[in-house]
Short mmCIF file of C-alpha atoms and ligand atoms in Angstrom, two decimals:
data_model
loop_
_atom_site.label_atom_id
_atom_site.label_comp_id
_atom_site.label_asym_id
_atom_site.label_seq_id
_atom_site.Cartn_x
_atom_site.Cartn_y
_atom_site.Cartn_z
CA UNK A 1 -21.96 -1.37 7.09
CA UNK A 2 -20.02 0.83 9.21
CA UNK A 3 -17.09 -1.56 10.46
CA UNK A 4 -13.59 -0.84 9.24
CA UNK A 5 -11.87 -2.53 6.44
CA UNK A 6 -8.46 -4.12 7.58
CA UNK A 7 -5.39 -4.13 5.31
CA UNK A 8 -2.40 -6.18 5.92
CA UNK A 9 1.20 -5.81 4.61
CA UNK A 10 4.43 -7.63 5.78
CA UNK A 11 5.59 -3.77 6.69
CA UNK A 12 5.20 -0.44 5.42
CA UNK A 13 4.97 -0.95 1.80
CA UNK A 14 1.39 -1.69 1.85
CA UNK A 15 0.62 2.06 2.78
CA UNK A 16 0.76 2.53 -0.86
CA UNK A 17 -2.16 0.63 -1.26
CA UNK A 18 -3.92 2.15 1.96
CA UNK A 19 -3.04 5.62 0.55
CA UNK A 20 -4.77 4.94 -2.72
CA UNK A 21 -7.63 3.15 -0.69
CA UNK A 22 -8.29 6.46 1.51
CA UNK A 23 -8.08 8.29 -1.69
CA UNK A 24 -10.76 6.55 -3.56
CA UNK A 25 -12.94 5.55 -0.49
CA UNK A 26 -12.53 8.47 1.82
CA UNK A 27 -15.80 7.97 3.90
CA UNK A 28 -14.56 4.28 5.06
CA UNK A 29 -12.67 3.56 7.89
CA UNK A 30 -9.19 1.55 7.61
CA UNK A 31 -7.11 -0.32 10.06
CA UNK A 32 -3.78 -1.08 8.77
CA UNK A 33 -1.36 -3.46 10.29
CA UNK A 34 2.45 -4.20 8.67
CA UNK A 35 4.55 -6.57 10.40
CA UNK A 36 7.81 -4.51 10.20
CA UNK A 37 9.35 -6.74 12.91
CA UNK A 38 9.51 -9.70 10.79
CA UNK A 39 9.60 -8.00 6.97
CA UNK A 40 10.65 -8.87 4.38
CA UNK A 41 8.39 -12.05 3.92
CA UNK A 42 9.71 -12.12 0.07
CA UNK A 43 12.61 -14.59 0.68
CA UNK A 44 11.06 -16.51 3.71
CA UNK A 45 9.57 -20.16 3.71
CA UNK A 46 5.81 -20.63 2.31
CA UNK A 47 5.09 -22.02 5.92
CA UNK A 48 6.59 -18.67 7.46
CA UNK A 49 4.50 -16.69 5.10
CA UNK A 50 1.10 -18.70 5.99
CA UNK A 51 1.83 -18.58 9.56
CA UNK A 52 2.54 -15.21 10.10
CA UNK A 53 -0.38 -13.57 7.50
CA UNK A 54 -2.64 -15.37 9.70
CA UNK A 55 -1.42 -13.99 12.82
CA UNK A 56 -1.96 -10.62 10.95
CA UNK A 57 -5.38 -11.66 10.20
CA UNK A 58 -6.27 -12.80 13.74
CA UNK A 59 -5.28 -9.54 14.99
CA UNK A 60 -7.56 -7.50 12.50
CA UNK A 61 -10.44 -9.87 12.91
CA UNK A 62 -10.59 -8.82 16.64
CA UNK A 63 -11.65 -5.31 15.13
CA UNK A 64 -14.74 -6.61 13.44
CA UNK A 65 -13.51 -5.86 10.07
CA UNK A 66 -15.71 -6.24 7.49
CA UNK A 67 -13.39 -7.00 4.46
CA UNK A 68 -9.69 -7.77 4.23
CA UNK A 69 -7.17 -6.60 1.99
CA UNK A 70 -3.88 -8.21 1.32
CA UNK A 71 -1.75 -5.52 0.41
CA UNK A 72 1.38 -7.82 0.19
CA UNK A 73 2.14 -9.37 -3.27
CA UNK A 74 4.15 -11.95 -1.42
CA UNK A 75 1.28 -12.87 0.98
CA UNK A 76 -1.35 -12.59 -1.94
CA UNK A 77 0.86 -15.11 -4.02
CA UNK A 78 1.26 -17.49 -1.07
CA UNK A 79 -1.96 -17.46 1.20
CA UNK A 80 -4.80 -15.55 -0.68
CA UNK A 81 -6.78 -18.71 -1.79
CA UNK A 82 -6.60 -20.36 2.05
CA UNK A 83 -7.65 -16.88 3.34
CA UNK A 84 -10.66 -16.79 0.73
CA UNK A 85 -11.59 -20.24 1.67
CA UNK A 86 -11.65 -19.79 5.43
CA UNK A 87 -12.74 -16.30 6.04
CA UNK A 88 -16.43 -15.24 5.69
CA UNK A 89 -15.60 -11.82 4.78
CA UNK A 90 -14.41 -10.55 1.33
CA UNK A 91 -10.69 -10.87 0.86
CA UNK A 92 -9.02 -8.87 -1.77
CA UNK A 93 -5.39 -9.52 -2.95
CA UNK A 94 -3.30 -7.11 -5.09
CA UNK A 95 -2.25 -9.48 -7.93
CA UNK A 96 -5.44 -9.84 -9.85
CA UNK A 97 -5.78 -6.16 -9.97
CA UNK A 98 -2.28 -5.57 -10.95
CA UNK A 99 -2.71 -7.93 -13.75
CA UNK A 100 -5.78 -6.27 -15.00
CA UNK A 101 -4.15 -2.75 -14.95
CA UNK A 102 -1.22 -4.21 -17.09
CA UNK A 103 -3.67 -5.60 -19.60
CA UNK A 104 -5.41 -2.34 -20.07
CA UNK A 105 -1.81 -0.66 -20.39
CA UNK A 106 -0.15 -2.77 -22.89
CA UNK A 107 -0.31 -2.50 -26.86
CA UNK A 108 2.33 -5.29 -27.59
CA UNK A 109 1.22 -7.79 -25.15
CA UNK A 110 4.69 -8.22 -23.71
CA UNK A 111 4.40 -7.50 -20.25
CA UNK A 112 7.45 -7.33 -17.41
CA UNK A 113 7.13 -8.28 -13.71
CA UNK A 114 9.26 -7.49 -11.07
CA UNK A 115 8.83 -8.82 -7.44
CA UNK A 116 10.21 -10.44 -4.44
CA UNK A 117 11.74 -13.81 -4.92
CA UNK A 118 8.55 -15.69 -3.43
CA UNK A 119 6.16 -13.48 -5.72
CA UNK A 120 8.25 -14.30 -8.89
CA UNK A 121 8.69 -18.29 -8.10
CA UNK A 122 4.97 -18.45 -7.59
CA UNK A 123 4.44 -17.47 -11.20
CA UNK A 124 1.00 -15.98 -9.73
CA UNK A 125 1.11 -12.84 -12.09
CA UNK A 126 1.51 -14.99 -15.08
CA UNK A 127 -1.11 -17.19 -14.39
CA UNK A 128 -3.34 -14.30 -13.51
CA UNK A 129 -2.25 -12.45 -16.70
CA UNK A 130 -2.58 -15.58 -19.13
CA UNK A 131 -5.92 -16.50 -17.52
CA UNK A 132 -7.17 -13.35 -19.23
CA UNK A 133 -5.23 -13.34 -22.48
CA UNK A 134 -3.13 -16.73 -23.28
CA UNK A 135 -1.29 -14.75 -26.15
CA UNK A 136 0.55 -12.61 -23.53
CA UNK A 137 4.45 -12.86 -23.50
CA UNK A 138 5.67 -12.20 -19.78
CA UNK A 139 9.40 -11.54 -18.36
CA UNK A 140 9.65 -11.95 -14.68
CA UNK A 141 12.56 -10.67 -12.63
CA UNK A 142 12.92 -10.86 -8.66
CA UNK A 143 14.53 -7.92 -7.28
CA UNK A 144 15.47 -8.90 -3.70
CA UNK A 145 17.68 -5.78 -3.22
CA UNK A 146 15.08 -3.49 -3.52
CA UNK A 147 13.17 -3.80 -0.28
CA UNK A 148 16.17 -3.71 1.99
CA UNK A 149 17.14 -0.77 0.06
CA UNK A 150 13.69 1.02 0.78
CA UNK A 151 13.59 -0.13 4.39
CA UNK A 152 16.86 1.25 5.21
CA UNK A 153 15.62 4.50 3.70
CA UNK A 154 18.02 4.52 0.83
CA UNK A 155 15.17 5.22 -1.73
CA UNK A 156 16.60 8.37 -3.19
CA UNK A 157 17.43 8.58 -6.91
CA UNK A 158 21.03 9.13 -5.87
CA UNK A 159 21.29 6.07 -3.76
CA UNK A 160 18.98 3.69 -5.52
CA UNK A 161 19.97 4.09 -9.27
CA UNK A 162 22.81 1.94 -9.52
CA UNK A 163 21.01 -0.99 -7.92
CA UNK A 164 17.74 -0.62 -9.90
CA UNK A 165 19.86 -0.18 -13.04
CA UNK A 166 21.57 -3.58 -12.57
CA UNK A 167 18.30 -5.39 -11.45
CA UNK A 168 16.38 -4.16 -14.50
CA UNK A 169 18.97 -4.90 -17.22
CA UNK A 170 16.95 -7.91 -18.61
CA UNK A 171 13.94 -5.95 -18.95
CA UNK A 172 15.67 -3.02 -20.81
CA UNK A 173 17.27 -5.22 -23.25
CA UNK A 174 13.68 -6.57 -24.32
CA UNK A 175 12.40 -4.11 -27.04
CA UNK A 176 8.92 -5.60 -27.21
CA UNK A 177 8.25 -4.62 -23.51
CA UNK A 178 5.80 -1.69 -23.18
CA UNK A 179 4.38 -2.20 -19.55
CA UNK A 180 6.30 -3.15 -16.37
CA UNK A 181 4.23 -4.20 -13.25
CA UNK A 182 5.63 -3.37 -9.94
CA UNK A 183 4.66 -6.45 -8.13
CA UNK A 184 5.53 -5.62 -4.75
CA UNK A 185 3.91 -3.02 -2.71
CA UNK A 186 7.42 -1.34 -1.71
CA UNK A 187 8.34 -0.88 -5.30
CA UNK A 188 6.05 2.32 -5.97
CA UNK A 189 8.42 4.24 -3.44
CA UNK A 190 11.21 3.56 -6.25
CA UNK A 191 8.74 4.48 -8.95
CA UNK A 192 10.52 7.42 -10.28
CA UNK A 193 13.95 5.78 -10.33
CA UNK A 194 12.54 2.78 -11.98
CA UNK A 195 10.92 5.03 -14.83
CA UNK A 196 14.01 6.98 -15.31
CA UNK A 197 15.90 3.48 -15.62
CA UNK A 198 13.48 1.91 -18.12
CA UNK A 199 12.78 4.90 -20.23
CA UNK A 200 9.52 6.39 -21.80
CA UNK A 201 8.65 3.58 -23.73
CA UNK A 202 7.52 1.47 -20.81
CA UNK A 203 4.84 2.02 -18.47
CA UNK A 204 5.39 1.65 -14.99
CA UNK A 205 2.16 0.46 -12.86
CA UNK A 206 1.50 -0.57 -9.31
CA UNK A 207 -1.57 -2.47 -8.16
CA UNK A 208 -2.77 0.15 -5.95
CA UNK A 209 -5.15 2.27 -8.43
CA UNK A 210 -6.69 -1.13 -9.56
CA UNK A 211 -7.09 -2.67 -6.14
CA UNK A 212 -8.90 0.55 -4.86
CA UNK A 213 -11.29 0.34 -7.70
CA UNK A 214 -11.82 -3.62 -7.02
CA UNK A 215 -12.36 -2.84 -3.32
CA UNK A 216 -15.03 -0.25 -4.32
CA UNK A 217 -16.87 -2.21 -6.83
CA UNK A 218 -17.35 -4.94 -4.37
CA UNK A 219 -18.29 -2.68 -1.51
CA UNK A 220 -21.09 -1.61 -3.73
CA UNK A 221 -21.98 -5.03 -5.30
CA UNK A 222 -22.53 -6.34 -1.68
CA UNK A 223 -23.79 -2.98 -0.43
CA UNK A 224 -21.20 -2.80 2.28
CA UNK A 225 -20.41 0.98 1.77
CA UNK A 226 -19.76 2.84 5.14
CA UNK A 227 -23.44 4.67 5.18
CA UNK A 228 -22.71 6.89 8.11
CA UNK A 229 -22.98 10.24 7.39
CA UNK A 230 -19.27 11.27 9.01
CA UNK A 231 -16.26 13.05 8.21
CA UNK A 232 -13.56 11.19 6.62
CA UNK A 233 -11.54 9.44 9.38
CA UNK A 234 -7.81 8.85 9.82
CA UNK A 235 -6.82 5.37 9.58
CA UNK A 236 -5.48 3.30 12.42
CA UNK A 237 -1.87 2.21 11.68
CA UNK A 238 -0.35 -0.71 13.58
CA UNK A 239 3.19 -2.07 13.04
CA UNK A 240 5.18 -5.04 14.94
CA UNK A 241 8.47 -3.44 14.77
CA UNK A 242 9.79 -0.25 16.59
CA UNK A 243 8.53 3.03 15.30
CA UNK A 244 11.76 4.74 15.01
CA UNK A 245 12.70 3.07 11.90
CA UNK A 246 9.59 3.43 9.96
CA UNK A 247 9.01 7.11 11.02
CA UNK A 248 10.79 8.82 8.36
CA UNK A 249 9.09 6.71 5.68
CA UNK A 250 5.70 7.54 7.21
CA UNK A 251 6.36 10.80 7.11
CA UNK A 252 8.07 11.76 4.55
CA UNK A 253 7.06 9.70 1.84
CA UNK A 254 3.55 8.74 2.60
CA UNK A 255 3.02 12.00 4.64
CA UNK A 256 0.85 10.32 7.09
CA UNK A 257 1.54 11.66 10.80
CA UNK A 258 3.61 9.24 12.48
CA UNK A 259 1.76 9.95 15.53
CA UNK A 260 -0.98 8.02 14.43
CA UNK A 261 1.25 4.80 14.03
CA UNK A 262 1.33 2.53 17.05
CA UNK A 263 3.40 -0.53 18.17
CA UNK A 264 1.57 -3.86 18.88
CA UNK A 265 2.91 -7.25 19.85
CA UNK A 266 0.96 -10.16 18.00
CA UNK A 267 -0.36 -12.80 20.54
N1 DGL B 301 5.13 -6.64 0.98
C1 DGL B 301 6.19 -7.40 0.26
C2 DGL B 301 5.72 -7.69 -1.15
O1 DGL B 301 4.65 -7.04 -1.82
C3 DGL B 301 7.37 -7.05 -0.04
C4 DGL B 301 8.20 -6.80 1.43
C5 DGL B 301 8.60 -8.37 1.73
O2 DGL B 301 9.30 -8.97 0.96
O3 DGL B 301 7.78 -8.56 2.73
O4 DGL B 301 5.74 -8.50 -1.83
#
């Protein structure tokens, strides 16, 4: 099947997932839509997250996508089930793959999760983890300061260290935690700072790797891989906000050419 795969996020953080999808599935074509104008979703009401997410989905359905990746933890926590029930294409979120990656990594069965307020309040990671292993112990911490820090370009060690250090104090105190899930698509951008703060005894994981593996498995299982013998194609990237503010992150961190990014208005 040669149609594109759609990827949505509340902003540019989901590009961490797109990056991994491109790496694992170089022959697939991806269309990414980030709602940078209305980001962050993490502290919005559930109704807003539902409405905005459907607007993103409706836009991508116009491109005849064969699969939808919800590369946003907040939207996965709030809307994934509804999307799965109402769309007739496969829909993959980032929470179950993230939970599976953490279960593979932990030896102590003590897992920490950090995310936006909405994701942490939804307890979606706890549910996904404990459905697989009810014996797991979890500690969840909302880090509402991280996304604004990243969106404003202050993601270098020097600028972010103090905020990260303060936000992760409870996790550092827990001697048994050996695995930390970055339960927000933006947080991998702060990964090296987070790793330095929590120390070597804690493995820091994002959902991106395992989400890529899940997408690959579903494509194989459903015989939906791109079968055209063609060279890898650059993804199309759309954002709803102005291009200037996302340009540095897109070019410096993700190393995507910002010339492939276009601004769109949702109907
Ligand atoms: N993409 C969101 C998430 O993964 C983070 C940014 C936001 O709050 O919208 O939860």
